[in-house]
Each structure stands twice: as C-alpha cells, then as structure tokens.
C-alpha positions as a printed NumPy array, in Angstrom:
array([[ 125.136, -100.539, -106.762],
       [ 125.605, -104.984, -107.272],
       [ 125.699, -105.565, -110.535],
       [ 124.503, -108.987, -110.019],
       [ 121.583, -107.529, -108.961],
       [ 121.076, -105.008, -111.656],
       [ 121.82 , -107.502, -114.408],
       [ 119.55 , -110.241, -112.913],
       [ 116.554, -107.727, -112.591],
       [ 116.909, -106.088, -116.256],
       [ 118.072, -109.516, -118.133],
       [ 118.043, -109.366, -121.42 ],
       [ 115.279, -106.896, -122.097],
       [ 116.106, -104.803, -124.486],
       [ 113.205, -102.011, -125.644],
       [ 112.933,  -99.706, -128.787],
       [ 115.196,  -96.94 , -129.354],
       [ 114.415,  -95.13 , -132.424],
       [ 113.86 ,  -97.647, -135.037],
       [ 116.099, -100.061, -133.664],
       [ 116.02 , -102.359, -129.973],
       [ 118.259, -101.754, -127.947],
       [ 119.551, -103.424, -124.281],
       [ 118.278, -102.283, -121.547],
       [ 120.885, -102.879, -119.221],
       [ 123.702, -101.345, -122.023],
       [ 121.225,  -97.905, -121.512],
       [ 121.348,  -98.156, -117.9  ],
       [ 125.27 ,  -98.736, -117.057],
       [ 125.822,  -95.952, -120.087],
       [ 123.805,  -93.422, -118.035],
       [ 125.244,  -94.484, -115.226],
       [ 128.971,  -93.859, -115.829],
       [ 130.388,  -92.249, -113.511],
       [ 131.941,  -93.329, -109.869],
       [ 130.97 ,  -92.493, -106.901],
       [ 126.741,  -92.629, -108.612],
       [ 124.64 ,  -89.949, -106.269],
       [ 122.266,  -91.794, -103.958],
       [ 119.553,  -90.121, -101.477],
       [ 117.752,  -92.961,  -98.994],
       [ 113.965,  -92.486,  -99.489],
       [ 111.674,  -92.191,  -96.103],
       [ 110.726,  -95.625,  -97.202],
       [ 114.234,  -97.164,  -96.399],
       [ 114.352,  -97.83 , -100.201],
       [ 117.617,  -95.946, -102.044],
       [ 118.069,  -93.604, -105.652],
       [ 120.827,  -94.517, -107.93 ],
       [ 122.019,  -92.235, -110.237],
       [ 124.023,  -91.19 , -112.89 ],
       [ 124.673,  -89.721, -116.016],
       [ 126.695,  -90.222, -119.422],
       [ 129.839,  -88.343, -118.421],
       [ 130.511,  -85.089, -120.914],
       [ 126.792,  -86.108, -121.881],
       [ 124.371,  -85.057, -118.699],
       [ 121.239,  -85.781, -121.232],
       [ 122.096,  -89.187, -120.921],
       [ 121.096,  -90.359, -117.329],
       [ 119.529,  -93.487, -115.782],
       [ 118.04 ,  -94.551, -112.611],
       [ 117.469,  -97.24 , -109.932],
       [ 115.62 ,  -97.816, -106.627],
       [ 116.914, -101.192, -104.642],
       [ 115.186, -101.994, -102.336],
       [ 117.06 , -101.247,  -98.308],
       [ 118.592, -105.63 ,  -98.222],
       [ 119.846, -105.145, -101.951],
       [ 117.418, -105.976, -104.573],
       [ 116.508, -103.915, -106.846],
       [ 113.13 , -102.609, -107.118],
       [ 112.712, -100.205, -110.425],
       [ 115.057,  -99.416, -113.183],
       [ 114.591,  -96.268, -115.185],
       [ 116.242,  -94.37 , -118.482],
       [ 116.543,  -90.712, -118.343],
       [ 116.842,  -88.008, -121.698],
       [ 117.002,  -84.772, -122.882],
       [ 116.198,  -83.845, -118.548],
       [ 118.67 ,  -82.523, -117.001],
       [ 118.566,  -78.255, -116.044],
       [ 115.809,  -78.37 , -119.263],
       [ 114.759,  -75.225, -116.856],
       [ 117.647,  -73.079, -115.999],
       [ 117.353,  -70.056, -113.603],
       [ 115.59 ,  -67.158, -115.041],
       [ 112.918,  -69.584, -117.482],
       [ 110.044,  -70.194, -115.966],
       [ 108.386,  -72.9  , -117.839],
       [ 109.384,  -75.894, -119.964],
       [ 108.345,  -77.717, -122.764],
       [ 109.722,  -80.601, -123.048],
       [ 111.882,  -82.085, -126.221],
       [ 110.572,  -84.36 , -128.578],
       [ 113.107,  -86.625, -126.789],
       [ 112.665,  -85.917, -123.117],
       [ 111.773,  -89.179, -121.586],
       [ 111.136,  -90.862, -118.496],
       [ 110.801,  -94.792, -118.921],
       [ 110.69 ,  -96.36 , -116.079],
       [ 110.714, -101.016, -115.564],
       [ 109.418, -102.712, -113.146],
       [ 109.177, -105.578, -112.245],
       [ 106.169, -105.734, -109.515],
       [ 103.734, -102.829, -110.547],
       [ 104.02 , -101.766, -106.092],
       [ 107.35 , -100.544, -106.79 ],
       [ 105.857,  -97.591, -108.587],
       [ 103.824,  -96.306, -105.758],
       [ 106.568,  -96.473, -102.709],
       [ 108.305,  -95.004, -105.139],
       [ 106.824,  -92.823, -107.737],
       [ 106.622,  -89.5  , -105.375],
       [ 110.794,  -89.683, -105.138],
       [ 111.087,  -89.939, -108.465],
       [ 109.247,  -86.956, -109.592],
       [ 111.415,  -84.78 , -106.891],
       [ 114.235,  -86.432, -108.493],
       [ 113.312,  -85.398, -112.171],
       [ 112.444,  -81.497, -110.454],
       [ 115.238,  -81.182, -108.803],
       [ 116.715,  -82.885, -112.647],
       [ 115.193,  -80.053, -114.348],
       [ 116.673,  -77.183, -112.503],
       [ 120.199,  -79.019, -112.203],
       [ 120.197,  -80.343, -108.792],
       [ 121.54 ,  -78.915, -105.884],
       [ 118.514,  -76.601, -104.858],
       [ 117.898,  -74.971, -101.882],
       [ 114.228,  -75.998, -101.223],
       [ 112.206,  -75.119,  -98.428],
       [ 115.277,  -72.215,  -99.061],
       [ 115.772,  -69.797, -101.616],
       [ 114.869,  -71.723, -104.414],
       [ 111.571,  -72.438, -103.253],
       [ 109.885,  -71.033, -105.881],
       [ 111.567,  -72.542, -108.76 ],
       [ 111.065,  -75.597, -106.865],
       [ 107.364,  -75.59 , -107.181],
       [ 107.548,  -74.781, -110.9  ],
       [ 109.625,  -77.701, -111.263],
       [ 107.74 ,  -80.141, -109.431],
       [ 104.178,  -79.224, -110.81 ],
       [ 105.853,  -80.05 , -114.755],
       [ 103.672,  -82.654, -116.295],
       [ 107.05 ,  -85.019, -117.06 ],
       [ 107.098,  -88.069, -119.415],
       [ 107.136,  -90.951, -117.469],
       [ 106.435,  -94.456, -119.577],
       [ 106.234,  -97.038, -116.604],
       [ 106.217, -100.575, -117.975],
       [ 106.275, -104.332, -116.558],
       [ 109.201, -106.199, -117.088],
       [ 107.272, -109.105, -116.895],
       [ 105.043, -108.406, -120.16 ],
       [ 104.928, -111.409, -122.167],
       [ 106.384, -109.924, -126.058],
       [ 106.112, -111.594, -128.496],
       [ 109.331, -112.371, -128.934],
       [ 110.016, -112.933, -125.121],
       [ 113.342, -110.105, -125.482],
       [ 111.782, -106.659, -126.452],
       [ 109.284, -104.314, -124.555],
       [ 106.664, -103.06 , -126.56 ],
       [ 104.031, -100.553, -126.041],
       [ 101.289, -102.814, -124.58 ],
       [ 103.646, -103.378, -121.944],
       [ 102.743,  -99.899, -120.563],
       [ 101.419,  -99.68 , -116.604],
       [  99.445,  -97.062, -115.6  ],
       [ 100.726,  -93.885, -112.907],
       [  99.409,  -94.473, -109.371],
       [  97.912,  -91.032, -108.277],
       [ 101.136,  -89.921, -106.064],
       [ 101.101,  -87.029, -103.065],
       [ 103.517,  -84.299, -103.975],
       [ 105.366,  -84.672, -100.867],
       [ 109.047,  -85.052, -101.171],
       [ 111.304,  -81.622, -102.209],
       [ 113.348,  -81.267, -104.898],
       [ 115.903,  -80.376, -102.054],
       [ 117.01 ,  -83.467, -101.163],
       [ 118.088,  -84.434, -104.379],
       [ 122.239,  -83.292, -104.668],
       [ 125.06 ,  -83.803, -106.616]])
C-alpha cells in the first residue's frame, strides 16, 4: 500500500473518538501495523487490504485501492474480530463495535460494500473459513449479522475544516450479499 496515496486521501482529517478528535491517518496506521498486510483482489479489480494492531486484533483498519493505486475507501474497525467464535450462533455487538468507512466519492460504497460485508463476516468468525464447505452454516449466519457500519464523506465541510462530524454521514447503498466470507484469510 502506497503511503503517499493514503496520506493524500486521508489528509489531515480527524474524527471524534469518544471525547477527543483523532487523526484518521494515525488511526489507520495503528490498525495496519503488520507486514505483509493481507489483501484480496475483488471481482471489480479493486484490492481490499486490511490489518490489525499487533497484540490487539480488535483494532483493525482496511482500505480499498483501485487497481491503478488510487485509494477508493478507508475504514476503521473496532470490536469485531472473533465476535462469533465457534459454538456461538448469535452475535450481539458490544458498544465499542464499529465499522467506520470514509470515502471521497460515495460511488465507492456501491462498488465495494458487498466485499466489505463479506470481509466483516469473515472477521467476526476469525477468518480462514471454509465456505462454501464445512463452515457454510457459520458463514451464512455471520453474513446475516447486522453490522454497525457508518459511512462518512470526507468532502463534507466540517465546521473547522478538519473534524468529520455526524452530519457528514452518508446512507449506505443497498448491495447484494454475493461475496463469500470464505475468500478472506489471514
């Protein structure tokens, strides 16, 4: 992943983390602090790249990069990893569970949200699932799990120009649930 492209996309944007604004770029880097980063080429040619904070897989980040290297979407993910371990059939997200997606062009959501849903289902299960196959029932249950996703438009004009507020959220498009969580492994 090209650091310059990431910096260009995120800029100096900050978002509210509890009571304090946090740099989007620093939080993204915190959740991608491993090498090599896992990645998957999507059917549309984009590449979904993700990672986590060492020794704390509950702090994750993801990015979708166009095949020519331009960042399409950034995401911060908290409290999802292994939220539906083997033996459990229902997941109720904790108060800290979230997927916050950041785009500059809302069309990036329509193009990539199906894959992000499948990635999140794989994340909830702990990745490396056999679906279709031996884990198909668990994969289907995870794919049906309502996810705590909010999307933000980075081009939204915030009061001070740098902090993304709730009024910058954009609606999630309706997308098909046609990507298998089994595609994502670590």
